[in-house]
PDB file of C-alpha atoms in Angstrom:
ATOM      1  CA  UNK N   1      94.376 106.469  91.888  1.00 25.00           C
ATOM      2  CA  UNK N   2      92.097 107.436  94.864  1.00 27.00           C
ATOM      3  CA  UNK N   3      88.242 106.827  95.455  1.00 28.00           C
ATOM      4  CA  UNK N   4      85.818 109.131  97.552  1.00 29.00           C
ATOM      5  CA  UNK N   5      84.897 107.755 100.565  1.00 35.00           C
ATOM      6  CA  UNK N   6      80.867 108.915 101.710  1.00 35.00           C
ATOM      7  CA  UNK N   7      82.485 111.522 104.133  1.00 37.00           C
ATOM      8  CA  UNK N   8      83.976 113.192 101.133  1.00 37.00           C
ATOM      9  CA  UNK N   9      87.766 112.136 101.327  1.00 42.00           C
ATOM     10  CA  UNK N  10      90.015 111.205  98.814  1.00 41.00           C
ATOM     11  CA  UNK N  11      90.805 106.868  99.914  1.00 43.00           C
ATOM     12  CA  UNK N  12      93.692 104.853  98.109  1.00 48.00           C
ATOM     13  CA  UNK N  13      92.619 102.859  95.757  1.00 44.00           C
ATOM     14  CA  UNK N  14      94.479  99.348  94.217  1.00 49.00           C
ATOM     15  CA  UNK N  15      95.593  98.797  90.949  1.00 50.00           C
ATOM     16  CA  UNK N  16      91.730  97.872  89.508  1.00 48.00           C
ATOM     17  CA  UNK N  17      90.398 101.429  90.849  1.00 45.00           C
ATOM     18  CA  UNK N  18      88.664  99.213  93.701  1.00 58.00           C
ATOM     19  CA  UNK N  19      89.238 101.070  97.028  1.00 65.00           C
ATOM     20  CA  UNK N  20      91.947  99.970  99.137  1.00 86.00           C
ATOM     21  CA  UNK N  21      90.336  97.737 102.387  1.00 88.00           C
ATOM     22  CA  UNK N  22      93.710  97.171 103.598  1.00 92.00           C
ATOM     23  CA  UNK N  23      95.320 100.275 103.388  1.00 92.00           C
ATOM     24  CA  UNK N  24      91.969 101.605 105.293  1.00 92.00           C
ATOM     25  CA  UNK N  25      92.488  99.040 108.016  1.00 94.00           C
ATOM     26  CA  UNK N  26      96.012  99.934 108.659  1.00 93.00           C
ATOM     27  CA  UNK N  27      95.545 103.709 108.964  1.00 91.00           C
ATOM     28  CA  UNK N  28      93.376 103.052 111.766  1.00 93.00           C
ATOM     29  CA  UNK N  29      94.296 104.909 114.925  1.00 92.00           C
ATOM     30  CA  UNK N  30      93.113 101.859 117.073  1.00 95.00           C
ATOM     31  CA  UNK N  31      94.648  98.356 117.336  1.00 95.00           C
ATOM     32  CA  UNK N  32      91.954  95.751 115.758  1.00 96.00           C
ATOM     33  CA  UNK N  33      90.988  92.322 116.783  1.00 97.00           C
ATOM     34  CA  UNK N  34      90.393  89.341 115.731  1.00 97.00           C
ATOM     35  CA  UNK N  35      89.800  85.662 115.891  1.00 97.00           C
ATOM     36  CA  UNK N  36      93.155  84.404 117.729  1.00 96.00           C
ATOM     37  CA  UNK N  37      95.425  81.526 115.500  1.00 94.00           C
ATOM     38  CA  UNK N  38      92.955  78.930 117.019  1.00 93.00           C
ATOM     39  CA  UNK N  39      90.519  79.802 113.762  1.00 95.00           C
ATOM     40  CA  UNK N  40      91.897  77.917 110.890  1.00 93.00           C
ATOM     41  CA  UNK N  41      88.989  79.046 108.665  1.00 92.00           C
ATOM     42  CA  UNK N  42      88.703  81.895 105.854  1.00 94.00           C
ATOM     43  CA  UNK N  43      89.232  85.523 106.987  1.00 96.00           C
ATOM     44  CA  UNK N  44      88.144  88.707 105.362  1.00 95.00           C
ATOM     45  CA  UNK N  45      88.254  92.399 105.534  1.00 95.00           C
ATOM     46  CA  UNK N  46      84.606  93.452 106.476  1.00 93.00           C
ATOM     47  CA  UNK N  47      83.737  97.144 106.179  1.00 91.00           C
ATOM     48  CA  UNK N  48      85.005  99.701 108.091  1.00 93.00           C
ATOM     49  CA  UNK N  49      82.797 102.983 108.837  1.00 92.00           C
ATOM     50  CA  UNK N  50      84.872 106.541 108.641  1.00 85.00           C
ATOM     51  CA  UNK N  51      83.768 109.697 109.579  1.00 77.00           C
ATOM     52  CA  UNK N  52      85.472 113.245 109.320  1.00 70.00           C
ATOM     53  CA  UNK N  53      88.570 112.177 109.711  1.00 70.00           C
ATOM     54  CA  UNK N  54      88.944 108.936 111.467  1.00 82.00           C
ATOM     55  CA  UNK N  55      87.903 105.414 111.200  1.00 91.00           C
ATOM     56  CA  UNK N  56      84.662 105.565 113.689  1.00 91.00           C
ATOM     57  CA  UNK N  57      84.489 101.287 114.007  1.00 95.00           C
ATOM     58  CA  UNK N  58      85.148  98.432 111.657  1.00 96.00           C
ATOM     59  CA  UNK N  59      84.901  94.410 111.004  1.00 96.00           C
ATOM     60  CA  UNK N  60      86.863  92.036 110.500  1.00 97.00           C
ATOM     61  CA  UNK N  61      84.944  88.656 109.284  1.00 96.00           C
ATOM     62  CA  UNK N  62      85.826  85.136 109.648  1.00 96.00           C
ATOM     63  CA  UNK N  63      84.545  81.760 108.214  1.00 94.00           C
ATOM     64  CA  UNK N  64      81.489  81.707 105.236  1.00 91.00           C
ATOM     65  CA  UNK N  65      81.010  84.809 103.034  1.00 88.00           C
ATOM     66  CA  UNK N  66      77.507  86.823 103.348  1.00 80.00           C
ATOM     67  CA  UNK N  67      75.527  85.307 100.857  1.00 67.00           C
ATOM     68  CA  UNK N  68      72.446  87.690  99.271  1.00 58.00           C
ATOM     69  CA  UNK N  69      70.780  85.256  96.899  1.00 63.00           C
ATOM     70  CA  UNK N  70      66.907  85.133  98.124  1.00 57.00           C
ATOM     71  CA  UNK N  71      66.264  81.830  99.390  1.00 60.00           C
ATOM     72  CA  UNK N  72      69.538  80.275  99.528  1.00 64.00           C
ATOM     73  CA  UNK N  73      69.253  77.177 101.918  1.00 66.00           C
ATOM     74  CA  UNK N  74      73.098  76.815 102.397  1.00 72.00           C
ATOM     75  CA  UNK N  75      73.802  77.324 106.180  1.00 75.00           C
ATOM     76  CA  UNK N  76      76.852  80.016 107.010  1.00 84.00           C
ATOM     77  CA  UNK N  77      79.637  79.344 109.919  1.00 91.00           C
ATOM     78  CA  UNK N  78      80.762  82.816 110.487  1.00 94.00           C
ATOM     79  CA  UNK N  79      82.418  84.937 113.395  1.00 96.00           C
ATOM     80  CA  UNK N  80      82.355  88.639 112.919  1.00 97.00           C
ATOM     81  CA  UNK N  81      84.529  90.933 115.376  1.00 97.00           C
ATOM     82  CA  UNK N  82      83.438  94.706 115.704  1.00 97.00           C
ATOM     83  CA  UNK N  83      86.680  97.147 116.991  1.00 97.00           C
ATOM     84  CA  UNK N  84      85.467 100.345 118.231  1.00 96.00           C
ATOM     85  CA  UNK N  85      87.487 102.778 119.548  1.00 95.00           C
ATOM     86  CA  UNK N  86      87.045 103.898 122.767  1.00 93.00           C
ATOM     87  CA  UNK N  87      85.933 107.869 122.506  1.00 89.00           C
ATOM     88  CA  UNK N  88      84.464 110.626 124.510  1.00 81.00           C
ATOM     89  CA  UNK N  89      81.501 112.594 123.639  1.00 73.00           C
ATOM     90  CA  UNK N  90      82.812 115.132 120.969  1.00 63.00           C
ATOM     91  CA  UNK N  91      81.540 117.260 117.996  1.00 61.00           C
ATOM     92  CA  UNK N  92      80.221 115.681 115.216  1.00 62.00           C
ATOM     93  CA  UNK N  93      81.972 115.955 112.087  1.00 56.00           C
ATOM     94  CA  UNK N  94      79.797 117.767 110.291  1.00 55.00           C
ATOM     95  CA  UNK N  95      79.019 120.402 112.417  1.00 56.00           C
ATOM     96  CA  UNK N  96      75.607 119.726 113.705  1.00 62.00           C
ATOM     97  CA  UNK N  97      75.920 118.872 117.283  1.00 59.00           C
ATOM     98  CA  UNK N  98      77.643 115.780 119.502  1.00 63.00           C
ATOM     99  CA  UNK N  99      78.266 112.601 118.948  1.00 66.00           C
ATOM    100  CA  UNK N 100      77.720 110.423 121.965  1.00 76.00           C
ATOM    101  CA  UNK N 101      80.672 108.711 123.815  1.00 79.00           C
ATOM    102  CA  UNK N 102      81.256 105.112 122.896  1.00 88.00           C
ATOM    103  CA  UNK N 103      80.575 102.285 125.252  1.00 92.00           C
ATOM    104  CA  UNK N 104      80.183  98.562 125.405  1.00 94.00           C
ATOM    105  CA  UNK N 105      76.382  99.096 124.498  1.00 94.00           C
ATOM    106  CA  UNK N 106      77.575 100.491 121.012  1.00 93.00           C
ATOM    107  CA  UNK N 107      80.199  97.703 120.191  1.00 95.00           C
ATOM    108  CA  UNK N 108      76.889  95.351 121.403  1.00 94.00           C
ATOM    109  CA  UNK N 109      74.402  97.264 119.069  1.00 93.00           C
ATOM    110  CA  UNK N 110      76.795  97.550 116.036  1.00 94.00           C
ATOM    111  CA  UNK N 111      77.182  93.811 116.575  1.00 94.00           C
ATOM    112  CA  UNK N 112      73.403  92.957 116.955  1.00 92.00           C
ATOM    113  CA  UNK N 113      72.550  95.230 114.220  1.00 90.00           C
ATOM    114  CA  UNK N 114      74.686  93.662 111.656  1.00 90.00           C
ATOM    115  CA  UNK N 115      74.153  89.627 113.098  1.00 89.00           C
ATOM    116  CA  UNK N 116      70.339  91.104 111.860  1.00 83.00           C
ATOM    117  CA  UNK N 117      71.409  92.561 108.298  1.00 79.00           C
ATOM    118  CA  UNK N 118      72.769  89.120 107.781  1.00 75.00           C
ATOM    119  CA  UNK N 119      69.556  87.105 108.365  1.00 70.00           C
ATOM    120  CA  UNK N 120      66.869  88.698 106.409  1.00 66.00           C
ATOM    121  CA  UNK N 121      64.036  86.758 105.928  1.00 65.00           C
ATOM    122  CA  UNK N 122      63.831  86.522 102.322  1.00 64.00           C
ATOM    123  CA  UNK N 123      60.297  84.424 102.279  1.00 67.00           C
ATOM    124  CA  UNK N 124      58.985  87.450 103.032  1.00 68.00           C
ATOM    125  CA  UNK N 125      57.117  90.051 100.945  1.00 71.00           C
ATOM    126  CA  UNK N 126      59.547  93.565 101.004  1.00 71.00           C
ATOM    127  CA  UNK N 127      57.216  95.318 102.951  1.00 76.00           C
ATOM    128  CA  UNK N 128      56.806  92.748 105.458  1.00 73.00           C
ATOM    129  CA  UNK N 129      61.016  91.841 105.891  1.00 69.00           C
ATOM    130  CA  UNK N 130      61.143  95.842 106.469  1.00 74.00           C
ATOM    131  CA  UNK N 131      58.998  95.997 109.423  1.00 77.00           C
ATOM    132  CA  UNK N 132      60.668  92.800 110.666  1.00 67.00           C
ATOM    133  CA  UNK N 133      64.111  94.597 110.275  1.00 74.00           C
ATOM    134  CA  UNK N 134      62.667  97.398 112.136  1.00 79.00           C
ATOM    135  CA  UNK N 135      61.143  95.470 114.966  1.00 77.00           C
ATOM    136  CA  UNK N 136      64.340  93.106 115.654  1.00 73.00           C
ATOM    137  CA  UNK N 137      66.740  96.316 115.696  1.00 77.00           C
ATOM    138  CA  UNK N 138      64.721  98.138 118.068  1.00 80.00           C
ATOM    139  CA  UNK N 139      64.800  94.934 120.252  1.00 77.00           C
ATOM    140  CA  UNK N 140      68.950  94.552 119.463  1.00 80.00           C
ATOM    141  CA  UNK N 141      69.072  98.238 120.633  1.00 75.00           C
ATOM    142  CA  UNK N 142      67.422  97.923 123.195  1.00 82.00           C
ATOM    143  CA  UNK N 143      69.000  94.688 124.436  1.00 81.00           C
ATOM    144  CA  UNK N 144      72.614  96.463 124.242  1.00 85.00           C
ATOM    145  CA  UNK N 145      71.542  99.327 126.314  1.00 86.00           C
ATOM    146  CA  UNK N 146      70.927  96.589 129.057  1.00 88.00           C
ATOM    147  CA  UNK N 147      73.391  95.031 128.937  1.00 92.00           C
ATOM    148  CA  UNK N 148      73.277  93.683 132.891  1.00 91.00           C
ATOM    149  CA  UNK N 149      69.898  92.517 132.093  1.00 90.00           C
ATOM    150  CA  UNK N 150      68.470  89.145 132.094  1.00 90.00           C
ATOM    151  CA  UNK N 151      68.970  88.609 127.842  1.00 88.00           C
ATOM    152  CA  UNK N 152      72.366  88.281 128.881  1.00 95.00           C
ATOM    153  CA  UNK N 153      74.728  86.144 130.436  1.00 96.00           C
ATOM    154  CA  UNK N 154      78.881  86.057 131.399  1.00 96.00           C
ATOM    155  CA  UNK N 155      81.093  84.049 128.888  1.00 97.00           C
ATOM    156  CA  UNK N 156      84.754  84.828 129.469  1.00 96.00           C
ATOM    157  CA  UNK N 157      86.669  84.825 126.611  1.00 94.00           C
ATOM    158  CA  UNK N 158      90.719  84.691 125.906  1.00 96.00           C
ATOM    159  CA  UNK N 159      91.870  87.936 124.603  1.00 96.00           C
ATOM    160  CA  UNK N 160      95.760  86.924 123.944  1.00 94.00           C
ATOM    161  CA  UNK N 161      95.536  84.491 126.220  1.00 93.00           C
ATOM    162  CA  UNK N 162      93.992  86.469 129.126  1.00 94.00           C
ATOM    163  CA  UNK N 163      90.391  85.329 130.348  1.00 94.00           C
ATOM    164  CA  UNK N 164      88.170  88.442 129.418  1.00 95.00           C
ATOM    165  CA  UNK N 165      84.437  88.783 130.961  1.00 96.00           C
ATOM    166  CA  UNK N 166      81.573  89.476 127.820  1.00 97.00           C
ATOM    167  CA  UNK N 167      78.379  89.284 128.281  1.00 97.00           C
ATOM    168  CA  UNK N 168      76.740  87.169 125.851  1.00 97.00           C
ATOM    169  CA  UNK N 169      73.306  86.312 124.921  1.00 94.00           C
ATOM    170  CA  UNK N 170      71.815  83.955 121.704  1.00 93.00           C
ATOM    171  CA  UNK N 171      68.506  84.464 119.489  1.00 88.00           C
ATOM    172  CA  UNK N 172      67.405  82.717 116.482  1.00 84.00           C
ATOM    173  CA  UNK N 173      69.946  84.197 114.310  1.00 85.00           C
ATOM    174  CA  UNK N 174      73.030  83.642 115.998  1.00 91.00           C
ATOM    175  CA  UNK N 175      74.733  85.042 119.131  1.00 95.00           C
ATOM    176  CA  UNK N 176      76.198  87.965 120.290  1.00 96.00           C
ATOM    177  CA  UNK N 177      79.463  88.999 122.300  1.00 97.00           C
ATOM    178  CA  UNK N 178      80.093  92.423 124.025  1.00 97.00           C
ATOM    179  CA  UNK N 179      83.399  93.499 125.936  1.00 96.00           C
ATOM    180  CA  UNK N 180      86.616  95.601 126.407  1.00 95.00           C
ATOM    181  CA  UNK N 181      90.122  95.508 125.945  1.00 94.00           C
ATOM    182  CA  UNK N 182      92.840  98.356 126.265  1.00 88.00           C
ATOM    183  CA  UNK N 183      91.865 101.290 124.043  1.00 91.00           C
ATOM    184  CA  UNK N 184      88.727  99.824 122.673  1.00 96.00           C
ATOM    185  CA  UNK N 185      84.853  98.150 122.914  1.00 96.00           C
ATOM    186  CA  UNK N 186      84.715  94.732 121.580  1.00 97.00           C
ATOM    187  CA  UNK N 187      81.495  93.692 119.719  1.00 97.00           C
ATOM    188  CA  UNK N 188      81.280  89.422 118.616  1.00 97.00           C
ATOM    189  CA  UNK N 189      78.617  88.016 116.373  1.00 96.00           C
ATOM    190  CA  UNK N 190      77.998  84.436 114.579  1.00 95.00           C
ATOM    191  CA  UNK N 191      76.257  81.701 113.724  1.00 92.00           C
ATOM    192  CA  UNK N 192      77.328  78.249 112.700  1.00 91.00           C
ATOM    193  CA  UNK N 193      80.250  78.297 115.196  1.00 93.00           C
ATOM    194  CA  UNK N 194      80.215  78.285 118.466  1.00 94.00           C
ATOM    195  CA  UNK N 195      81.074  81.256 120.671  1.00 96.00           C
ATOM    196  CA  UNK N 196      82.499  78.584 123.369  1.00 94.00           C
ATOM    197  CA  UNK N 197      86.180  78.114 122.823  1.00 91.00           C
ATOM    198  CA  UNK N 198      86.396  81.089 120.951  1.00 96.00           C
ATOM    199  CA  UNK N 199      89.988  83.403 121.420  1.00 97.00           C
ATOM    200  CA  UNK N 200      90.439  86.830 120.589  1.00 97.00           C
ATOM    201  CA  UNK N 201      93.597  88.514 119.735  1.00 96.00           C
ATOM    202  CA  UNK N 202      94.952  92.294 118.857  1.00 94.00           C
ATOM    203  CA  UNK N 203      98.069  90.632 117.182  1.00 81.00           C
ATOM    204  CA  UNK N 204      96.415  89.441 113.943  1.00 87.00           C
ATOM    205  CA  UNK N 205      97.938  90.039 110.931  1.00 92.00           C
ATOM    206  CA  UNK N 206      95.558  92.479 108.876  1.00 94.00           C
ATOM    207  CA  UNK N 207      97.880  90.857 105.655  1.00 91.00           C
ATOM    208  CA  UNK N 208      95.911  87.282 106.286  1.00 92.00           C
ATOM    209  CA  UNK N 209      92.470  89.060 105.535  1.00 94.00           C
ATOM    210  CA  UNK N 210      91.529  88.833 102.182  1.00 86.00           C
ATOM    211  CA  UNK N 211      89.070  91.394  99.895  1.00 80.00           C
ATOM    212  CA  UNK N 212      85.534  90.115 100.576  1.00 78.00           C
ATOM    213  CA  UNK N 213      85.347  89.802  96.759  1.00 74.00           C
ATOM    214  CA  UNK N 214      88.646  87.892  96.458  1.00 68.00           C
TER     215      UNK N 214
END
């Protein structure tokens, strides 16, 4: 059985009609990193984001589970890696003009974007935790295009076992991670766990990642 995916294509699909994360994670065209073996906590197939034809970024989560329930005081220890591909400026998919070259900056946004979408402020009237949303991601976007700026600092980082420069910075909701290894922009959020001691690795074993809804 297959599912549509929102670009319009035909996805595998497991036995219960649900689509297939794993099988969308390994038809990647770009190696995709994780936490290294020094994480001995829960890990779980994010979401990955296609467009016409390839898989444009994706997430692979670590730790605590997003919670949604309004108001729930239980604290999450998460880490959250972003893979993006590095690409040049090209057409867009559907026809309407370019997309724009990835960089560091977008691995940083995607991750300071999401790190937000996890920590809505549900004491909030709607109205009000919209314009918050809004405010905080114009501030995350423009905090990534800066990203030699003084809202971040260096934090090197083992990526299989190699000492990696990121720049890192830290706001109420959590921190955030930005760097590069061979073929690809690296984007790192959290919160609960510490981005010190930290290890990245491209060897993880996509089999070890369980369905979010597992």
């Amino acid at each position: 059985m297959d599912t549509i995916s929102h670009a319009g294509e035909a996805l595998p699909a497991d036995e219960a009609g649900k689509p297939d994360l794993l099988a969308e994670y390994l038809g990647a065209d770009f190696p995709w990193y994780g936490l290294d073996e020094g994480w001995n906590g829960r890990r779980w197939l994010s979401s990955v984001c296609r467009g016409r034809g390839a898989i444009e970024y994706g997430t692979l989560g670590h730790g605590d589970l997003p919670s949604r329930r309004p108001g729930d005081p239980t604290p999450r220890r998460f880490v959250s890696v972003v893979t993006v591909p590095q690409r040049p400026k090209r057409p867009a998919g559907d026809g309407t003009g370019q997309m724009e070259a990835t960089s560091k900056s977008s691995a940083a946004s995607l991750a300071g974007v999401a790190l937000l979408a996890e920590s809505w402020p549900w004491q909030l009237d709607r109205t009000t935790r919209a314009e918050w949303l809004d405010q905080q991601t114009n501030i995350a976007w423009d905090l990534s295009d800066n990203l030699t700026g003084p809202g971040w600092t260096d934090l090197a980082i083992p990526v299989d076992g190699v000492p990696s420069r990121f720049r890192y910075r830290e706001s109420a909701y959590g921190w955030v991670l930005a760097g590069e290894s061979a073929g690809v922009y690296i984007g790192v959020y959290g919160r609960g766990a510490s981005a010190y001691g930290l290890g990245l690795s491209r060897s993880v074993d996509l089999r070890t990642y369980t369905r979010p809804d597992s």
